[in-house]
Coordinates of C-alpha atoms and ligand atoms in Angstrom, one line a residue:
M1024 CA 37.9 85.5 67.5
L1025 CA 36.4 88.7 67.7
S1026 CA 39.2 91.7 68.7
I1027 CA 38.9 94.3 71.6
S1028 CA 38.2 97.3 69.3
V1029 CA 35.0 95.4 68.1
L1030 CA 34.5 93.9 71.7
I1031 CA 34.2 97.5 73.2
T1032 CA 32.1 98.8 69.9
I1033 CA 29.3 95.9 70.6
C1034 CA 30.1 97.3 74.0
L1035 CA 29.6 100.8 73.0
K1036 CA 26.5 99.7 70.6
F1037 CA 24.8 98.1 73.7
W1038 CA 25.9 100.1 76.1
T1039 CA 22.8 100.8 78.3
V1040 CA 21.9 96.9 78.1
E1041 CA 25.2 95.0 78.6
C1042 CA 28.0 97.0 80.1
L1043 CA 28.1 99.0 83.0
N1044 CA 28.7 102.4 81.4
N1045 CA 31.7 104.3 83.0
G1046 CA 33.8 102.6 80.7
L1047 CA 36.4 102.1 83.7
A1048 CA 38.8 99.0 84.7
L1049 CA 38.8 97.9 80.8
T1050 CA 41.8 95.2 82.5
P1051 CA 41.9 94.1 86.1
P1052 CA 42.6 97.1 88.8
M1053 CA 45.9 97.7 90.1
G1054 CA 46.8 98.6 92.9
W1055 CA 47.0 98.5 96.9
M1056 CA 44.5 98.1 99.5
T1057 CA 44.8 98.7 103.4
W1058 CA 42.6 96.0 104.9
E1059 CA 44.8 92.4 104.1
R1060 CA 48.0 93.4 106.4
F1061 CA 47.0 97.1 108.6
R1062 CA 42.9 96.1 109.3
C1063 CA 41.8 98.4 111.3
I1064 CA 44.3 99.7 113.4
T1065 CA 43.3 103.1 114.8
D1066 CA 45.5 103.0 118.0
C1067 CA 48.5 105.0 116.7
E1068 CA 50.9 104.5 119.8
L1069 CA 50.8 101.4 120.2
Y1070 CA 51.0 101.1 116.0
P1071 CA 53.3 104.1 114.8
N1072 CA 53.9 103.0 111.9
D1073 CA 50.8 100.2 111.1
C1074 CA 47.9 102.1 112.4
I1075 CA 44.8 103.2 109.1
S1076 CA 46.3 107.0 109.0
E1077 CA 47.4 109.5 106.7
K1078 CA 50.9 109.0 107.8
L1079 CA 50.5 105.4 106.5
I1080 CA 48.7 106.2 103.0
K1081 CA 51.3 108.8 102.0
R1082 CA 53.9 106.6 102.8
Q1083 CA 52.7 103.8 101.0
A1084 CA 51.7 106.1 98.0
D1085 CA 55.5 107.3 98.3
L1086 CA 56.7 103.9 97.9
M1087 CA 54.0 102.8 95.2
V1088 CA 56.0 104.9 93.7
S1089 CA 60.2 105.4 94.1
E1090 CA 59.6 101.4 94.4
G1091 CA 59.0 100.9 91.1
Y1092 CA 55.1 99.6 92.3
L1093 CA 53.1 102.7 89.8
K1094 CA 55.5 102.1 87.0
A1095 CA 55.0 97.9 86.7
G1096 CA 50.9 98.9 86.2
Y1097 CA 50.1 99.7 90.4
E1098 CA 47.7 102.7 90.3
Y1099 CA 44.4 102.6 92.5
I1100 CA 45.6 103.1 97.1
V1101 CA 43.0 102.1 98.5
V1102 CA 42.2 103.0 101.8
D1103 CA 39.7 100.5 103.8
D1104 CA 37.7 100.7 106.5
C1105 CA 38.6 102.6 109.6
W1106 CA 39.1 105.6 108.5
M1107 CA 36.5 107.4 109.6
D1108 CA 35.1 109.1 112.5
K1109 CA 32.4 107.2 114.6
E1110 CA 30.2 109.9 114.2
R1111 CA 29.1 112.1 111.0
D1112 CA 29.2 116.1 111.3
S1113 CA 26.2 118.4 112.2
D1114 CA 25.3 118.9 108.5
G1115 CA 25.2 114.7 108.3
R1116 CA 28.7 114.2 106.4
L1117 CA 31.3 111.5 106.1
K1118 CA 34.0 113.4 108.7
P1119 CA 37.5 111.0 108.8
A1120 CA 38.9 110.5 112.5
P1121 CA 40.5 114.1 112.9
K1122 CA 43.7 112.7 114.8
R1123 CA 44.3 109.8 112.8
F1124 CA 43.6 111.6 109.1
P1125 CA 43.9 115.8 110.1
N1126 CA 44.1 117.4 107.3
G1127 CA 40.8 115.7 106.1
I1128 CA 40.2 113.3 102.9
K1129 CA 40.8 115.7 100.4
A1130 CA 44.1 116.7 101.2
L1131 CA 45.0 113.4 101.3
A1132 CA 43.1 112.4 97.9
D1133 CA 45.2 115.7 96.3
Y1134 CA 48.9 114.6 97.8
V1135 CA 48.3 110.7 96.3
H1136 CA 47.1 113.0 93.0
S1137 CA 50.8 114.3 92.4
K1138 CA 52.1 111.3 93.1
G1139 CA 50.4 109.8 89.5
L1140 CA 48.3 107.8 92.0
K1141 CA 44.9 107.1 92.0
F1142 CA 42.8 107.3 94.8
G1143 CA 40.6 104.9 96.2
I1144 CA 37.8 104.9 100.0
Y1145 CA 35.4 102.2 101.4
E1146 CA 32.2 102.9 102.4
N1147 CA 29.6 100.3 102.9
F1148 CA 25.9 100.0 102.3
G1149 CA 24.3 99.7 105.5
T1150 CA 23.5 101.2 108.8
Y1151 CA 27.8 100.9 110.0
T1152 CA 31.1 99.4 108.3
C1153 CA 32.2 96.0 109.1
A1154 CA 34.3 97.2 111.3
G1155 CA 31.5 99.7 113.2
Y1156 CA 31.3 103.2 111.0
P1157 CA 29.3 105.1 110.0
G1158 CA 27.6 103.1 106.8
M1159 CA 25.9 105.0 104.1
F1160 CA 22.4 103.7 104.8
E1161 CA 20.4 106.3 104.1
H1162 CA 22.8 109.0 103.6
V1163 CA 23.8 108.0 99.5
E1164 CA 22.9 111.1 98.2
I1165 CA 25.2 112.7 100.4
D1166 CA 28.1 110.6 100.7
V1167 CA 28.6 110.4 96.8
E1168 CA 28.5 113.5 96.7
T1169 CA 31.1 113.6 99.4
F1170 CA 33.8 111.2 97.5
A1171 CA 32.7 113.1 94.4
S1172 CA 34.5 116.0 95.6
W1173 CA 36.8 114.4 97.7
E1174 CA 38.8 113.5 94.3
V1175 CA 37.6 110.0 94.7
D1176 CA 39.0 107.3 92.0
Y1177 CA 37.5 104.1 92.9
I1178 CA 35.5 102.8 96.0
K1179 CA 34.8 99.2 97.3
V1180 CA 31.0 99.2 99.0
D1181 CA 30.5 96.8 101.2
A1182 CA 27.9 95.7 103.0
C1183 CA 28.3 94.7 106.6
Y1184 CA 24.4 95.5 108.7
S1185 CA 22.7 95.5 104.7
Y1186 CA 19.5 94.0 103.1
K1187 CA 18.6 90.2 103.8
T1188 CA 17.3 90.0 100.1
L1189 CA 19.6 89.6 97.8
S1190 CA 16.2 91.7 95.1
A1191 CA 16.7 94.6 97.6
M1192 CA 21.2 95.0 97.4
E1193 CA 20.7 94.3 93.4
E1194 CA 18.2 97.9 93.9
G1195 CA 19.9 99.1 95.9
Y1196 CA 24.0 98.5 94.5
I1197 CA 22.4 99.8 91.2
H1198 CA 20.9 102.8 92.2
L1199 CA 24.3 103.8 94.1
G1200 CA 26.0 103.0 90.5
Q1201 CA 23.8 105.6 89.0
L1202 CA 24.5 108.1 91.5
L1203 CA 27.6 107.8 90.6
N1204 CA 27.6 107.9 87.3
K1205 CA 25.5 110.7 87.8
T1206 CA 28.7 112.6 89.2
G1207 CA 30.6 112.9 86.0
R1208 CA 33.5 111.6 87.5
P1209 CA 35.1 108.5 86.9
I1210 CA 34.9 106.0 89.7
V1211 CA 35.3 102.4 89.7
Y1212 CA 33.1 100.7 91.8
S1213 CA 33.3 97.6 93.4
C1214 CA 30.9 96.0 94.8
S1215 CA 30.7 93.5 97.8
W1216 CA 27.1 91.9 97.9
P1217 CA 27.7 88.3 96.2
A1218 CA 30.1 87.8 99.2
Y1219 CA 27.5 88.1 102.2
F1220 CA 25.0 85.9 99.9
E1221 CA 27.6 82.4 98.1
P1222 CA 29.1 81.2 101.8
F1223 CA 25.5 80.3 102.6
G1224 CA 24.8 79.1 99.2
I1225 CA 22.6 82.1 97.6
Q1226 CA 23.6 82.4 94.4
A1227 CA 24.0 85.8 93.2
N1228 CA 23.2 87.2 89.4
Y1229 CA 26.2 87.7 88.2
S1230 CA 24.2 89.6 85.2
V1231 CA 23.2 92.1 86.9
L1232 CA 26.8 92.3 88.9
A1233 CA 28.6 92.5 85.4
K1234 CA 26.1 95.1 84.6
A1235 CA 26.2 97.2 87.7
C1236 CA 30.2 97.2 89.1
N1237 CA 33.4 97.2 88.0
L1238 CA 34.5 93.7 90.4
W1239 CA 32.7 92.3 92.9
R1240 CA 34.1 90.7 96.0
N1241 CA 32.2 87.3 95.6
W1242 CA 34.1 85.2 98.6
D1243 CA 35.1 85.1 101.7
D1244 CA 38.1 87.2 102.7
I1245 CA 41.4 86.3 102.7
D1246 CA 43.7 86.2 105.6
D1247 CA 47.4 86.1 105.8
S1248 CA 48.0 81.7 105.2
W1249 CA 47.9 79.2 101.7
G1250 CA 44.6 77.7 103.6
N1251 CA 42.6 80.6 102.9
V1252 CA 45.0 80.8 99.2
T1253 CA 43.8 77.1 98.4
N1254 CA 40.5 77.9 100.1
I1255 CA 39.0 80.2 97.7
L1256 CA 41.1 78.9 94.5
K1257 CA 38.5 75.6 94.9
W1258 CA 35.3 77.9 95.9
F1259 CA 36.0 79.4 92.3
S1260 CA 37.3 76.7 90.2
K1261 CA 34.2 74.4 91.6
N1262 CA 31.9 78.2 90.6
Q1263 CA 34.1 79.0 87.1
D1264 CA 31.2 77.7 85.0
R1265 CA 28.6 80.0 86.4
L1266 CA 31.2 83.2 87.2
N1267 CA 33.6 83.0 84.1
P1268 CA 30.5 84.3 81.6
Y1269 CA 30.7 88.2 83.3
H1270 CA 34.0 88.3 83.6
G1271 CA 35.9 90.6 81.3
P1272 CA 36.6 93.8 80.6
G1273 CA 34.9 97.2 82.4
H1274 CA 33.7 94.1 84.9
W1275 CA 35.7 91.5 87.5
N1276 CA 34.9 88.9 89.5
D1277 CA 37.7 89.3 93.1
P1278 CA 38.3 86.2 95.0
D1279 CA 40.2 89.4 97.2
M1280 CA 43.8 91.1 97.2
L1281 CA 47.5 89.7 96.9
L1282 CA 49.5 88.6 100.4
L1283 CA 52.2 88.4 98.2
G1284 CA 55.6 90.8 100.8
N1285 CA 53.6 89.9 104.7
F1286 CA 54.1 86.3 107.0
G1287 CA 51.8 83.9 105.7
L1288 CA 53.4 82.8 102.3
S1289 CA 56.5 81.2 101.5
Y1290 CA 58.6 81.9 98.0
D1291 CA 57.0 79.0 96.3
Q1292 CA 53.0 80.6 97.5
S1293 CA 54.0 83.8 97.2
K1294 CA 54.4 83.0 93.2
A1295 CA 51.7 80.8 92.8
Q1296 CA 49.4 83.1 93.8
M1297 CA 50.9 86.0 91.5
A1298 CA 50.3 83.7 88.8
I1299 CA 47.4 82.2 89.4
W1300 CA 45.4 86.1 90.1
A1301 CA 47.0 86.4 86.5
I1302 CA 45.9 84.0 84.9
M1303 CA 42.5 84.5 86.6
A1304 CA 42.2 88.3 85.4
A1305 CA 41.5 88.7 88.7
P1306 CA 42.4 92.5 90.6
L1307 CA 46.1 92.9 91.7
L1308 CA 45.2 94.4 95.2
M1309 CA 48.5 94.3 96.7
S1310 CA 48.4 95.1 100.8
T1311 CA 50.9 94.7 102.3
D1312 CA 53.9 97.3 104.3
L1313 CA 55.7 98.1 100.7
S1314 CA 58.9 99.1 103.0
T1315 CA 58.9 96.1 103.8
V1316 CA 58.7 93.6 100.8
E1317 CA 61.6 91.9 100.0
P1318 CA 63.3 92.1 96.7
R1319 CA 62.7 88.5 95.6
I1320 CA 59.2 89.1 96.3
K1321 CA 59.0 92.4 94.8
N1322 CA 60.2 91.4 92.0
I1323 CA 57.7 88.9 91.5
L1324 CA 54.8 91.3 92.2
Q1325 CA 56.8 93.1 89.3
N1326 CA 57.1 90.6 87.3
K1327 CA 56.3 92.2 84.0
E1328 CA 55.9 89.0 81.8
V1329 CA 52.7 87.5 84.8
I1330 CA 51.5 91.6 84.4
A1331 CA 51.2 91.3 81.1
I1332 CA 48.7 87.9 81.3
N1333 CA 46.9 89.1 84.5
Q1334 CA 46.0 92.7 82.4
D1335 CA 45.8 91.2 78.5
S1336 CA 43.6 93.5 76.6
L1337 CA 41.3 90.8 75.9
G1338 CA 40.6 89.9 79.7
M1339 CA 39.4 86.6 79.4
P1340 CA 38.6 84.5 82.7
G1341 CA 40.9 81.4 84.1
V1342 CA 39.9 78.5 83.4
L1343 CA 40.9 74.6 85.7
K1344 CA 41.5 72.5 83.2
M1345 CA 42.3 69.6 84.6
T1346 CA 44.1 67.9 88.0
V1347 CA 46.1 65.9 87.2
K1348 CA 48.3 64.3 90.3
K1349 CA 47.2 66.9 92.2
I1350 CA 48.8 69.1 90.3
D1351 CA 45.6 71.9 88.7
V1352 CA 46.3 73.0 85.5
W1353 CA 45.0 76.7 85.0
M1354 CA 45.0 77.8 81.4
K1355 CA 44.1 81.6 80.0
P1356 CA 43.7 82.7 76.4
I1357 CA 45.7 85.6 76.3
L1358 CA 46.3 87.5 72.7
P1359 CA 48.3 86.9 70.5
I1360 CA 46.0 85.4 68.4
V1361 CA 48.0 83.4 65.3
E1362 CA 45.7 82.5 62.4
G1363 CA 43.0 81.9 64.8
S1364 CA 45.1 80.9 67.5
H1365 CA 45.0 82.1 70.8
T1366 CA 48.6 82.8 72.5
I1367 CA 47.8 80.7 76.4
A1368 CA 49.2 81.0 79.7
V1369 CA 49.3 77.8 81.5
G1370 CA 49.9 77.3 85.4
F1371 CA 50.7 74.1 87.1
L1372 CA 49.9 74.6 90.8
S1373 CA 51.1 71.8 93.1
N1374 CA 48.5 70.8 96.3
R1375 CA 50.7 68.4 96.6
I1376 CA 52.8 68.5 100.1
D1377 CA 55.0 65.7 99.9
G1378 CA 58.1 67.1 100.3
Y1379 CA 60.5 67.2 96.4
P1380 CA 59.2 69.1 93.3
Y1381 CA 56.9 67.1 91.5
K1382 CA 56.7 65.4 87.9
V1383 CA 53.8 66.2 85.7
D1384 CA 53.2 65.4 81.9
V1385 CA 50.5 66.6 79.6
R1386 CA 49.5 66.2 76.2
L1387 CA 49.6 69.6 74.6
S1388 CA 46.3 67.8 72.8
D1389 CA 44.6 67.1 76.6
L1390 CA 44.8 70.9 77.1
G1391 CA 43.0 71.4 73.9
L1392 CA 46.3 73.5 72.2
H1393 CA 45.5 72.3 68.1
H1394 CA 47.9 75.1 66.8
P1395 CA 49.0 73.2 63.5
R1396 CA 52.0 74.8 63.6
G1397 CA 52.8 73.9 67.0
Y1398 CA 53.5 77.0 70.0
V1399 CA 56.2 78.3 71.3
L1400 CA 57.4 77.8 74.8
S1401 CA 58.7 80.5 77.1
N1402 CA 58.4 79.8 80.8
I1403 CA 57.5 83.0 83.3
F1404 CA 59.6 82.4 85.7
D1405 CA 62.0 79.9 85.0
T1406 CA 64.3 78.0 82.1
F1407 CA 62.4 75.8 80.1
E1408 CA 64.0 73.8 77.0
P1409 CA 62.9 76.2 74.1
N1410 CA 61.4 74.1 71.9
I1411 CA 58.3 74.1 68.7
Y1412 CA 55.6 71.9 70.7
Y1413 CA 53.1 70.4 68.8
S1414 CA 50.0 68.9 70.4
V1415 CA 51.0 65.6 70.0
D1416 CA 53.2 66.4 72.3
T1417 CA 53.6 65.8 76.2
L1418 CA 54.8 69.2 78.4
T1419 CA 57.3 67.9 81.6
V1420 CA 57.5 70.2 84.0
K1421 CA 58.2 69.7 87.8
V1422 CA 56.4 71.3 90.2
N1423 CA 57.5 72.3 94.2
P1424 CA 54.8 71.3 97.0
S1425 CA 52.4 74.5 96.9
G1426 CA 54.4 76.2 94.1
V1427 CA 53.8 77.0 90.3
V1428 CA 54.8 76.7 87.2
L1429 CA 53.2 79.1 84.8
L1430 CA 54.1 78.9 80.9
K1431 CA 53.3 80.7 78.2
L1432 CA 52.5 79.2 75.0
T1433 CA 52.4 81.4 71.7
P1434 CA 51.3 79.6 68.6
A1435 CA 53.3 80.0 65.8
S1436 CA 53.9 81.4 62.6
E1437 CA 56.4 81.2 59.3
E1438 CA 57.4 84.4 61.3
I1439 CA 58.3 82.8 64.9
D1440 CA 62.2 81.7 65.6
V1441 CA 62.5 79.6 68.2
Y1442 CA 64.5 81.8 70.7
Y1443 CA 67.7 79.6 71.2
Ligands
GLA2843 C1 34.9 92.5 104.7 C2 35.2 92.6 103.7 C3 36.5 93.4 103.7 C4 36.8 95.0 105.0 C5 37.2 94.3 106.4 C6 36.8 96.0 106.7 O1 35.6 91.9 105.9 O2 35.2 91.8 103.0 O3 37.8 93.3 102.5 O4 36.5 95.3 103.3 O5 35.1 94.2 105.7 O6 36.0 95.6 108.1

């Protein structure tokens, strides 16, 4: 197995061929984004705390720091659609909605930076944004220049009202990425064009995406329900063989935002989304009002071990390995590698609704785990009888309906003791 430093060296050597050459997002981006929770709320009289405005962003930026999210690794704060005025200025430049962003975007980015966070923004490749604000079409150069002058660190480029063919999209997005690089400012580049083709059965070329973008939305938007999470997971697992080869440091598939802290997920489902997003090495972009997140949900969002699985520097994608009695078994190889065997994160995700914590047994050998000295097991969310498990042994877990059990199996070496 290649070490990460070797992988990075290979990437650098073939920089222009295989990798997007901005050196960013070497682990899945972590942050906060407005869209899922705050949508396109522009009426600040009716929704004073929720409207897309500098007040909202500043308040959430403050909370990112004071509530420990920045320390836990969440660093980008991204304003999605609906921040703009409906018209460009007389020079053709984008401008923010004046009442909601009275000090302009540069001042807001400065504020976010002063908190030690990074600032992200949304635009759209076509003539309009999805919510009907000015798009970048025929304004790509001036918009890139504007974003760089505002000191933007992350841009989500959506694809409403755009070209109808994949090749035109590829060409346009690649060009935009090159312009971003030319600004000399490190800007994480999130692309959305697959999400406008895959749902219609047209497969995107992920080799092109991996060279052009740091991350990309593949599929439908997430909404605030467990059904949405499971639909997204179904699509990603069905397509994992096609997607996973292009997923890794600097270039990530993006199943969309985390719902935790909102209205639609139970406590078990919140753990489940976080665990499986960690295993998938998905970007961890919260979209919630950080002032109302319950302590137990905050503990999930800030769980160090879950985040470590997601941020593992190998950046290997998770796979749905098998489904046993409606319980999906997801796996992701992570560090450390001991005597040639990876540590493995295993998530048991229940698709059951029949009311009780269902028991499931899986042999380690069926999961492809054959380290001769066995594995030391740790349970990320709960206690588990500590022991060494060998490939002939059976793991028995109980999974709550639409819940998860997340385990880490570290290959034992002579030096590792089982911790009782
Ligand atoms: C699309 C995207 C969403 C969000 C909205 C904004 O639907 O997929 O994530 O950016 O547009 O209008």
